[in-house]
Amino acid sequence: MMRTRPLKVALLGCGVVGSEVARIMTTHADDLTARIGAPVELAGVAVRRPDKVREGIAPELVTTDATALVKRGDIDVVIEVIGGIEPARGLITTAFEHGASVVSANKALLAQDGAALHAVAERHDKDLYYEAAVAGAIPLIRPLRESLAGDKINRVMGIVNGTTNFILDAMDSTGAGYQEALDEATALGYAEADPTADVEGFDAAAKAAILAGISFHTRVRLDDVYREGMTEVTAADFASAKEMGCTIKLLAICERAEDGASVTARVHPAMIPLSHPLASVRGAYNAVFVESDAAGQLMFYGPGAGGSPTASAVLGDLVAVCRNRLSGATGPGESAYAALPVSPMGDVVTRYHISLDVADKPGVLAQVATVFAEHGVSIDTVRQSGKDGEASLVVVTHRASDAALTGTVEALRKLDTVRGVASIMRVEGE
């Protein structure tokens, strides 16, 4: 039987995503009612600038007092799309305390304080859903914590930031340098005026923490994620990648150790073979590659940001949370029973591509090879070219730990015949 009393929704934030959420709630009201089993009513919208005209939102719904809105007591669901740590954290906590479930798109807050927020939600028997926090419209959080709940996930590797993928794709396809590609991304609206959070990997690191926590049933915070930006990637790196049949992507990688006793989470640029599915992800799109025991290899692909795609994920969570309210149940909360330790980056094992500037004279290759051998790093291939007394030496290793590679590079820098280390890049996806 259809319930006639509406479920009341408070919206915190009415920017690009929030305005789309409000629009879809209005234009798809009948469909949402049919899918949920009760009408949903936008009961209030908290904003910072109340005088701004917001098409489709009645002025009487707009307020600058977000705290009073979530404390009303008649609110069933709070949608938080304001971002940042505070006041979002306090508002979400207050919402739980006053009887509302929460849908959030706040990756930074969830990566930092997800465990604490889940604890408050559980204490008050309320839902905390956040599909929109990772990869925009791509269904990812729910498949990981529900569809694959009976499986063992071993690795999650993906492109989770559209800005960086657009920039790297432009560098790959046009031969442009980093700054030129960034300028294009900014002009087209793919990059913010201050792109630091994207290009230095902070955004992707927050998403990696969330993905690792869900995938491995372990609490992984932002501080646990190794982060390396992509601002040092050059056109020469792409040329080297192409010679190896690879391209370069900024990847978020979460993986379980081979012995299953620990996990790692990291974000950094990496070369990946053109044969890998992630290599073909172009423009500002996102994609996440999941490897598990039973399901094998899965890939989730689609638009990872923007008002409409992110609002789609928010509305999907809204429907699920509202259904739970009607049935008197709650959905899955935090699953951290495994409590695996998060290993430091030094323990991570992968392949490496190292480009060295060396003197062009006999014996240099032998010296370099000796340093690699002394640090237990096995060489896969070597390519040398040069003239007029200067040369370039490109070494690709077999799998080695980050700690071993770091020691190798430090020793190489001390050789008189090594003029400098031009670049170091990990090779993934093989």
Coordinates of C-alpha atoms in Angstrom, one line a residue, residues 56-414:
G56 CA 12.5 25.5 -9.1
I57 CA 13.1 26.0 -5.4
A58 CA 10.5 27.9 -3.4
P59 CA 12.1 30.8 -1.6
E60 CA 10.4 29.9 1.7
L61 CA 12.4 26.6 1.7
V62 CA 15.7 28.4 1.6
T63 CA 17.6 29.0 4.9
T64 CA 21.0 29.9 6.1
D65 CA 20.6 28.1 9.4
A66 CA 21.6 24.5 8.5
T67 CA 21.7 23.5 12.1
A68 CA 18.1 24.5 12.8
L69 CA 17.1 22.6 9.6
V70 CA 18.6 19.3 10.6
K71 CA 17.3 19.7 14.2
R72 CA 13.7 20.0 13.2
G73 CA 12.8 16.5 14.2
D74 CA 10.4 15.9 11.2
I75 CA 13.2 15.4 8.7
D76 CA 13.6 11.8 7.5
V77 CA 16.7 12.2 5.3
V78 CA 19.4 14.8 5.2
I79 CA 21.4 15.1 1.9
E80 CA 24.8 16.7 2.5
V81 CA 26.5 18.1 -0.6
I82 CA 28.4 21.1 0.9
G83 CA 31.7 19.3 1.2
G84 CA 34.7 19.9 3.5
I85 CA 35.1 18.8 7.1
E86 CA 33.3 21.4 9.0
P87 CA 30.4 22.3 9.3
A88 CA 29.5 19.1 7.4
R89 CA 30.7 16.7 10.2
G90 CA 28.7 18.5 12.9
L91 CA 25.6 18.8 10.8
I92 CA 25.7 15.1 9.9
T93 CA 26.1 14.1 13.5
T94 CA 23.3 16.4 14.5
A95 CA 21.1 14.9 11.8
F96 CA 21.6 11.4 13.3
E97 CA 20.9 12.6 16.8
H98 CA 17.6 14.2 15.7
G99 CA 16.3 11.2 13.9
A100 CA 17.4 11.6 10.2
S101 CA 19.4 9.3 8.0
V102 CA 22.1 10.8 5.8
V103 CA 23.1 10.7 2.2
S104 CA 26.5 12.3 1.6
A105 CA 28.8 13.0 -1.3
N106 CA 31.6 14.2 1.0
K107 CA 34.7 12.1 0.2
A108 CA 37.1 14.2 2.3
L109 CA 35.0 13.8 5.4
L110 CA 34.3 10.1 4.9
A111 CA 38.0 9.4 4.3
Q112 CA 39.0 11.2 7.5
D113 CA 36.1 10.4 9.9
G114 CA 34.1 7.7 8.2
A115 CA 34.4 5.3 11.1
A116 CA 33.2 7.9 13.7
L117 CA 30.2 8.9 11.5
H118 CA 29.3 5.2 11.0
A119 CA 29.4 4.7 14.8
V120 CA 27.0 7.6 15.4
A121 CA 24.7 6.4 12.7
E122 CA 24.7 2.9 14.2
R123 CA 24.1 4.3 17.7
H124 CA 21.0 6.0 16.5
D125 CA 19.9 3.2 14.2
K126 CA 20.1 5.4 11.0
D127 CA 21.6 5.0 7.5
L128 CA 24.7 6.6 6.2
Y129 CA 25.0 6.2 2.4
Y130 CA 27.6 7.8 0.1
E131 CA 27.6 6.4 -3.4
A132 CA 28.3 9.8 -4.8
A133 CA 31.5 10.2 -2.8
V134 CA 33.5 8.1 -5.3
A135 CA 33.4 8.1 -9.1
G136 CA 30.2 10.2 -9.5
A137 CA 27.5 8.4 -11.3
I138 CA 29.3 5.0 -11.5
P139 CA 27.7 2.4 -9.2
L140 CA 30.7 1.3 -7.2
I141 CA 30.2 1.7 -3.4
R142 CA 27.0 -0.5 -3.4
P143 CA 28.5 -3.2 -5.6
L144 CA 31.6 -3.4 -3.4
R145 CA 29.7 -3.6 -0.1
E146 CA 26.6 -5.5 -1.2
S147 CA 26.9 -7.3 -4.5
L148 CA 30.5 -8.5 -3.7
A149 CA 29.8 -9.0 0.0
G150 CA 30.2 -12.8 -0.3
D151 CA 33.5 -12.6 -2.3
K152 CA 37.1 -11.8 -1.4
I153 CA 38.3 -8.6 -3.1
N154 CA 42.1 -8.6 -3.7
R155 CA 42.7 -5.5 -5.7
V156 CA 40.9 -2.3 -6.7
M157 CA 42.7 -0.1 -9.2
G158 CA 41.2 2.8 -11.0
I159 CA 41.1 6.3 -12.5
V160 CA 38.9 8.2 -10.0
N161 CA 39.6 11.8 -10.9
G162 CA 38.3 13.2 -14.2
T163 CA 40.5 16.3 -14.2
T164 CA 43.8 14.4 -14.1
N165 CA 42.6 11.9 -16.6
F166 CA 41.7 14.7 -19.0
I167 CA 45.1 16.3 -18.6
L168 CA 47.1 13.1 -19.0
D169 CA 44.9 12.0 -22.0
A170 CA 45.6 15.3 -23.7
M171 CA 49.3 15.0 -23.1
D172 CA 49.2 11.4 -24.6
S173 CA 47.1 12.2 -27.6
T174 CA 48.6 15.6 -28.6
G175 CA 52.1 15.6 -27.2
A176 CA 51.3 18.6 -25.1
G177 CA 53.3 19.5 -22.0
Y178 CA 51.7 19.4 -18.5
Q179 CA 51.0 23.1 -18.3
E180 CA 49.5 23.3 -21.8
A181 CA 47.2 20.4 -21.0
L182 CA 46.2 22.0 -17.7
D183 CA 45.4 25.3 -19.3
E184 CA 43.1 23.5 -21.8
A185 CA 41.4 21.6 -18.9
T186 CA 40.8 24.9 -17.1
A187 CA 39.5 26.7 -20.2
L188 CA 37.0 23.8 -20.7
G189 CA 35.9 23.8 -17.1
Y190 CA 37.4 20.4 -16.2
A191 CA 39.9 21.9 -13.8
E192 CA 39.3 24.4 -11.0
A193 CA 41.1 27.7 -10.8
D194 CA 43.2 26.1 -8.1
P195 CA 43.7 22.5 -9.3
T196 CA 45.9 21.4 -6.4
A197 CA 43.4 18.9 -4.9
D198 CA 43.2 17.1 -8.2
V199 CA 46.7 17.2 -9.7
E200 CA 48.5 16.5 -6.4
G201 CA 46.3 13.5 -5.8
F202 CA 44.4 14.6 -2.7
D203 CA 41.0 14.0 -4.2
A204 CA 42.0 10.5 -5.5
A205 CA 43.6 9.7 -2.1
A206 CA 40.4 10.3 -0.2
K207 CA 38.5 8.1 -2.6
A208 CA 41.2 5.4 -2.3
A209 CA 40.8 5.4 1.5
I210 CA 37.0 4.8 1.1
L211 CA 37.5 2.1 -1.5
A212 CA 40.1 0.3 0.5
G213 CA 38.1 0.4 3.7
I214 CA 35.0 -1.2 2.0
S215 CA 36.9 -3.7 -0.1
F216 CA 39.1 -5.1 2.7
H217 CA 36.7 -4.7 5.7
T218 CA 39.4 -2.6 7.3
R219 CA 39.5 1.0 8.6
V220 CA 41.7 2.9 6.1
R221 CA 42.0 6.7 6.7
L222 CA 43.3 9.4 4.4
D223 CA 46.6 9.5 6.3
D224 CA 47.1 5.8 5.5
V225 CA 47.1 6.5 1.7
Y226 CA 50.4 7.1 0.0
R227 CA 50.0 10.1 -2.4
E228 CA 52.0 11.3 -5.3
G229 CA 50.8 14.0 -7.7
M230 CA 51.2 14.1 -11.5
T231 CA 52.7 17.6 -12.0
E232 CA 56.2 16.2 -12.8
V233 CA 54.9 14.0 -15.6
T234 CA 56.5 15.1 -18.9
A235 CA 56.1 14.6 -22.6
A236 CA 59.3 12.6 -22.5
D237 CA 57.7 10.2 -20.0
F238 CA 54.9 9.7 -22.5
A239 CA 57.4 9.0 -25.2
S240 CA 59.1 6.4 -23.1
A241 CA 55.7 4.9 -22.2
K242 CA 54.8 4.6 -25.9
E243 CA 58.1 2.8 -26.6
M244 CA 57.0 0.2 -24.0
G245 CA 53.5 -0.1 -25.4
C246 CA 52.1 1.8 -22.5
T247 CA 50.3 5.0 -21.5
I248 CA 50.3 7.0 -18.2
K249 CA 47.4 7.4 -15.8
L250 CA 47.0 8.7 -12.3
L251 CA 45.9 5.6 -10.5
A252 CA 44.3 4.9 -7.1
I253 CA 45.4 1.4 -6.1
C254 CA 44.2 -0.6 -3.1
E255 CA 45.4 -4.1 -2.8
R256 CA 45.7 -7.0 -0.4
A257 CA 49.2 -8.4 0.3
E258 CA 49.9 -11.8 -1.3
D259 CA 49.8 -13.5 2.1
G260 CA 46.5 -11.7 2.9
A261 CA 47.9 -10.3 6.2
S262 CA 47.9 -6.6 5.3
V263 CA 46.7 -4.1 2.8
T264 CA 48.0 -1.0 1.0
A265 CA 46.4 2.1 -0.5
R266 CA 48.2 4.5 -2.8
V267 CA 47.8 7.1 -5.5
H268 CA 50.4 8.0 -8.1
P269 CA 51.1 8.2 -11.8
A270 CA 51.9 4.9 -13.4
M271 CA 52.6 3.4 -16.8
I272 CA 50.0 0.8 -17.8
P273 CA 50.0 -1.4 -21.0
L274 CA 47.7 -0.3 -23.8
S275 CA 46.1 -3.7 -23.6
H276 CA 44.8 -3.0 -20.1
P277 CA 41.1 -1.8 -20.0
L278 CA 42.1 1.3 -18.0
A279 CA 44.4 2.5 -20.8
S280 CA 41.4 3.2 -23.1
V281 CA 39.6 5.5 -20.6
R282 CA 39.7 8.9 -22.3
G283 CA 38.9 12.5 -21.4
A284 CA 37.3 13.2 -18.0
Y285 CA 35.9 9.8 -17.6
N286 CA 36.5 7.5 -14.6
A287 CA 36.9 3.7 -14.4
V288 CA 37.6 1.3 -11.6
F289 CA 39.0 -2.2 -12.2
V290 CA 38.2 -4.8 -9.4
E291 CA 39.8 -8.2 -9.0
S292 CA 38.3 -10.7 -6.7
D293 CA 38.5 -14.5 -6.0
A294 CA 35.1 -15.6 -7.3
A295 CA 33.9 -12.9 -9.7
G296 CA 37.3 -12.5 -11.3
Q297 CA 37.9 -9.2 -13.0
L298 CA 35.2 -6.5 -13.2
M299 CA 35.4 -2.9 -14.5
F300 CA 33.1 0.0 -13.7
Y301 CA 33.2 2.9 -16.1
G302 CA 31.4 6.2 -16.6
P303 CA 31.3 9.9 -15.9
G304 CA 33.0 10.5 -12.5
A305 CA 32.0 14.1 -11.7
G306 CA 29.6 16.9 -12.7
G307 CA 26.2 18.0 -11.4
S308 CA 23.9 15.5 -13.1
P309 CA 26.1 12.4 -12.8
T310 CA 26.8 13.0 -9.1
A311 CA 23.1 13.8 -8.5
S312 CA 22.2 10.5 -10.1
A313 CA 24.2 8.7 -7.4
V314 CA 22.7 10.9 -4.6
L315 CA 19.2 10.1 -5.8
G316 CA 19.9 6.4 -5.9
D317 CA 21.0 6.6 -2.3
L318 CA 17.9 8.6 -1.4
V319 CA 15.6 6.0 -2.8
A320 CA 17.4 3.2 -0.9
V321 CA 17.4 5.1 2.4
C322 CA 13.7 6.1 2.0
R323 CA 12.8 2.5 1.4
N324 CA 14.7 1.5 4.5
R325 CA 12.8 4.2 6.5
L326 CA 9.5 2.8 5.3
S327 CA 10.4 -0.8 6.2
G328 CA 11.9 0.2 9.6
A329 CA 15.3 -1.2 8.6
T330 CA 18.7 0.1 7.9
G331 CA 21.2 -0.8 5.2
P332 CA 24.7 -2.1 5.6
G333 CA 26.9 0.0 7.9
E334 CA 30.7 -0.1 8.4
S335 CA 32.3 -3.5 8.0
A336 CA 35.8 -3.3 9.6
Y337 CA 35.9 -6.8 11.2
A338 CA 39.1 -7.8 9.3
A339 CA 41.1 -5.0 10.9
L340 CA 44.1 -5.6 8.7
P341 CA 47.2 -3.5 9.1
V342 CA 47.9 -0.9 6.4
S343 CA 51.5 -1.4 5.2
P344 CA 53.7 1.5 4.4
M345 CA 54.6 2.4 0.8
G346 CA 58.1 0.9 1.3
D347 CA 56.5 -2.6 1.4
V348 CA 54.7 -2.2 -2.0
V349 CA 56.1 -4.4 -4.7
T350 CA 55.8 -3.4 -8.4
R351 CA 57.8 -2.8 -11.5
Y352 CA 59.7 0.5 -12.2
H353 CA 60.7 2.5 -15.2
I354 CA 63.8 4.6 -14.4
S355 CA 65.4 7.1 -16.8
L356 CA 69.0 8.2 -16.0
D357 CA 71.2 10.8 -17.5
V358 CA 74.7 9.3 -17.6
A359 CA 78.1 9.8 -19.1
D360 CA 78.6 8.3 -22.5
K361 CA 81.6 6.1 -21.9
P362 CA 82.5 2.5 -21.5
G363 CA 81.6 0.8 -18.2
V364 CA 78.6 2.9 -17.2
L365 CA 76.1 0.2 -17.8
A366 CA 78.1 -2.3 -15.8
Q367 CA 78.3 0.2 -12.9
V368 CA 74.5 0.8 -13.0
A369 CA 73.7 -2.9 -13.2
T370 CA 76.0 -3.6 -10.2
V371 CA 74.1 -1.0 -8.1
F372 CA 70.7 -2.7 -9.0
A373 CA 72.1 -6.1 -8.1
E374 CA 73.5 -5.0 -4.8
H375 CA 70.1 -3.7 -3.7
G376 CA 68.3 -6.9 -4.9
V377 CA 66.5 -5.2 -7.8
S378 CA 66.4 -7.4 -10.9
I379 CA 66.6 -5.7 -14.3
D380 CA 64.1 -6.6 -17.0
T381 CA 65.3 -4.4 -19.9
V382 CA 67.8 -1.6 -20.6
R383 CA 67.9 0.9 -23.4
Q384 CA 70.8 3.3 -23.9
S385 CA 71.3 6.1 -26.3
G386 CA 73.6 9.2 -26.5
K387 CA 76.3 11.2 -28.2
D388 CA 78.9 13.9 -27.5
G389 CA 79.7 12.5 -24.1
E390 CA 76.2 12.4 -22.7
A391 CA 73.7 9.6 -22.7
S392 CA 70.3 8.5 -21.6
L393 CA 69.9 5.1 -19.9
V394 CA 66.4 3.7 -19.4
V395 CA 66.0 0.7 -17.0
V396 CA 62.8 -1.3 -16.5
T397 CA 62.9 -3.6 -13.5
H398 CA 61.2 -6.8 -12.6
R399 CA 59.0 -6.5 -9.5
A400 CA 60.7 -4.9 -6.5
S401 CA 59.8 -3.3 -3.3
D402 CA 59.5 0.5 -3.1
A403 CA 62.1 0.5 -0.3
A404 CA 64.6 -1.5 -2.4
L405 CA 64.1 0.8 -5.4
T406 CA 64.6 3.9 -3.2
G407 CA 67.9 2.5 -1.9
T408 CA 68.9 1.8 -5.5
V409 CA 68.2 5.3 -6.7
E410 CA 70.1 6.8 -3.7
A411 CA 73.1 4.7 -4.6
L412 CA 72.9 5.6 -8.3
R413 CA 72.9 9.3 -7.5
K414 CA 76.4 8.8 -5.8

